[in-house]
Amino acid sequence: MTNAPDDTGRVADAPSDNWVYNVLPRAAWPYAQLARWDRPIGWQLLMWPCFWSVGLAANRDVADGHFSLGWVLFYLFLFFVGSVAMRGAGCTYNDLVDHDIDMEVARTRSRPLPSGRVSRTEAKLFLGAQALVGLWVLLQFNLFSIGLGILSLAVVAIYPFAKRFTDWPQFFLGLAFSWGALMGWSALFSEVSWASFFLYVAAVLWTIGYDTIYAHQDKEDDALVGVRSTARLFAENTKAWLIGLYGLALLFLIFSFAAAGVGVLGYLGLGVAAIMFAWQILILEIDNPDHCLRLFKSNGRVGAVIFVALMASLASLA
């Protein structure tokens, strides 16, 4: 199957009023689409576990009497840049791996590679450029964190293939997308603690939950082309699974906060997040793709609430 290039230069599943189409020259649009710059929710969801981890470590650092606002702000900046770069690199890599599959799925066949607006060679060069930015960010950290960051590449490499051999590709996405929950802590302390491990588990569970909602958009096309997902696995039992996944995520967040000595304001933030999770589950319509996309995107606000709560706790302890 072949696809003619899209004359509009847009992709089907991204907003047409995004800054990409108002600021960048048209020749840059396909690369911005490969990196998903027109869909910022992806790098935001990758970034929040990193930010949580920095906030968690900062709360611990205050208790130890070694807190430095300058270092915290510097690490947050690095994780912001790294999240945008590595999310873009990961999406470009994923599109290269899924080139043939994307041509068969209605939502993805307008993307740069299947539509022919970018060649595989051009995509590989762009992947390399983004990876170099990610490498620069990684090299700003201590040796322990550099080694930890390199370990994540194994999971990142496996994820695009997971949908071919397991019904749980969202688990592998969670392992990759949540790695920042370990990195922020290690950046400050050159170690992985129980607090950061619990945070990592919570982030993995959260990722499986929100990406299951996202995957319900494609379940019909996925069934036709043989792509597996937790959306297809959970099917009509998705709400029950989400109760378990989000509930366990909150439990492990509580464990993490307790291990790091987070103040009461942090737990109030978890209470708000719990209400947001409950609302997602209550109103979820798994057969309404637009609704699933909106609920998936709402998890960006969940991540922000938890981070703000950690910062509020930090301010109260400082």
PDB file of N, CA and C in Angstrom, residues 21 25 38 52 54 60 62 77 154 166 177 182 209 216 250 278 303 318:
ATOM      1  N   TYR A  21       3.029  25.137  12.977  1.00  0.00           N
ATOM      2  CA  TYR A  21       2.526  25.566  11.674  1.00  0.00           C
ATOM      3  C   TYR A  21       2.458  27.090  11.547  1.00  0.00           C
ATOM      4  N   PRO A  25       9.192  27.214   9.220  1.00  0.00           N
ATOM      5  CA  PRO A  25       9.000  27.144   7.769  1.00  0.00           C
ATOM      6  C   PRO A  25       8.429  25.788   7.377  1.00  0.00           C
ATOM      7  N   ASP A  38       4.410  19.094  17.594  1.00  0.00           N
ATOM      8  CA  ASP A  38       3.039  19.595  17.472  1.00  0.00           C
ATOM      9  C   ASP A  38       2.097  18.903  18.453  1.00  0.00           C
ATOM     10  N   TRP A  52       9.221  15.113  39.146  1.00  0.00           N
ATOM     11  CA  TRP A  52       8.847  14.547  40.441  1.00  0.00           C
ATOM     12  C   TRP A  52      10.091  14.102  41.204  1.00  0.00           C
ATOM     13  N   VAL A  54      13.223  15.079  40.919  1.00  0.00           N
ATOM     14  CA  VAL A  54      14.000  16.219  41.413  1.00  0.00           C
ATOM     15  C   VAL A  54      13.322  16.816  42.643  1.00  0.00           C
ATOM     16  N   ARG A  60      14.103  15.689  50.306  1.00  0.00           N
ATOM     17  CA  ARG A  60      15.035  14.944  51.147  1.00  0.00           C
ATOM     18  C   ARG A  60      16.262  15.799  51.488  1.00  0.00           C
ATOM     19  N   VAL A  62      16.457  19.031  51.766  1.00  0.00           N
ATOM     20  CA  VAL A  62      16.140  20.031  52.789  1.00  0.00           C
ATOM     21  C   VAL A  62      16.277  19.433  54.177  1.00  0.00           C
ATOM     22  N   PHE A  77      15.853  22.408  34.339  1.00  0.00           N
ATOM     23  CA  PHE A  77      16.107  22.865  32.971  1.00  0.00           C
ATOM     24  C   PHE A  77      16.664  21.724  32.115  1.00  0.00           C
ATOM     25  N   ALA A 154      18.321   0.356  26.613  1.00  0.00           N
ATOM     26  CA  ALA A 154      17.909  -1.019  26.312  1.00  0.00           C
ATOM     27  C   ALA A 154      16.385  -1.123  26.267  1.00  0.00           C
ATOM     28  N   THR A 166       3.803  -9.069  22.675  1.00  0.00           N
ATOM     29  CA  THR A 166       3.118  -9.111  23.960  1.00  0.00           C
ATOM     30  C   THR A 166       1.859  -8.254  23.925  1.00  0.00           C
ATOM     31  N   PHE A 177       9.381   5.377  29.750  1.00  0.00           N
ATOM     32  CA  PHE A 177       8.914   6.740  30.011  1.00  0.00           C
ATOM     33  C   PHE A 177       9.092   7.157  31.465  1.00  0.00           C
ATOM     34  N   LEU A 182      13.941   7.800  38.383  1.00  0.00           N
ATOM     35  CA  LEU A 182      15.212   7.397  39.003  1.00  0.00           C
ATOM     36  C   LEU A 182      16.282   8.458  38.797  1.00  0.00           C
ATOM     37  N   GLY A 209      -1.675   2.956  32.631  1.00  0.00           N
ATOM     38  CA  GLY A 209      -3.058   3.410  32.679  1.00  0.00           C
ATOM     39  C   GLY A 209      -3.383   4.423  31.597  1.00  0.00           C
ATOM     40  N   HIS A 216      -6.962   2.905  23.059  1.00  0.00           N
ATOM     41  CA  HIS A 216      -8.335   2.611  22.647  1.00  0.00           C
ATOM     42  C   HIS A 216      -8.708   3.351  21.367  1.00  0.00           C
ATOM     43  N   LEU A 250      -1.008   5.474  43.049  1.00  0.00           N
ATOM     44  CA  LEU A 250      -1.141   6.374  44.199  1.00  0.00           C
ATOM     45  C   LEU A 250      -0.517   5.766  45.449  1.00  0.00           C
ATOM     46  N   ALA A 278      -9.993   9.357  39.468  1.00  0.00           N
ATOM     47  CA  ALA A 278     -11.355   8.842  39.604  1.00  0.00           C
ATOM     48  C   ALA A 278     -12.276   9.425  38.529  1.00  0.00           C
ATOM     49  N   GLY A 303       0.244  15.141  36.204  1.00  0.00           N
ATOM     50  CA  GLY A 303       1.676  15.254  36.460  1.00  0.00           C
ATOM     51  C   GLY A 303       2.046  16.596  37.044  1.00  0.00           C
ATOM     52  N   ALA A 318      11.547  24.252  53.755  1.00  0.00           N
ATOM     53  CA  ALA A 318      12.790  25.037  53.656  1.00  0.00           C
ATOM     54  C   ALA A 318      12.901  26.105  54.736  1.00  0.00           C
TER      55      ALA A 318
END
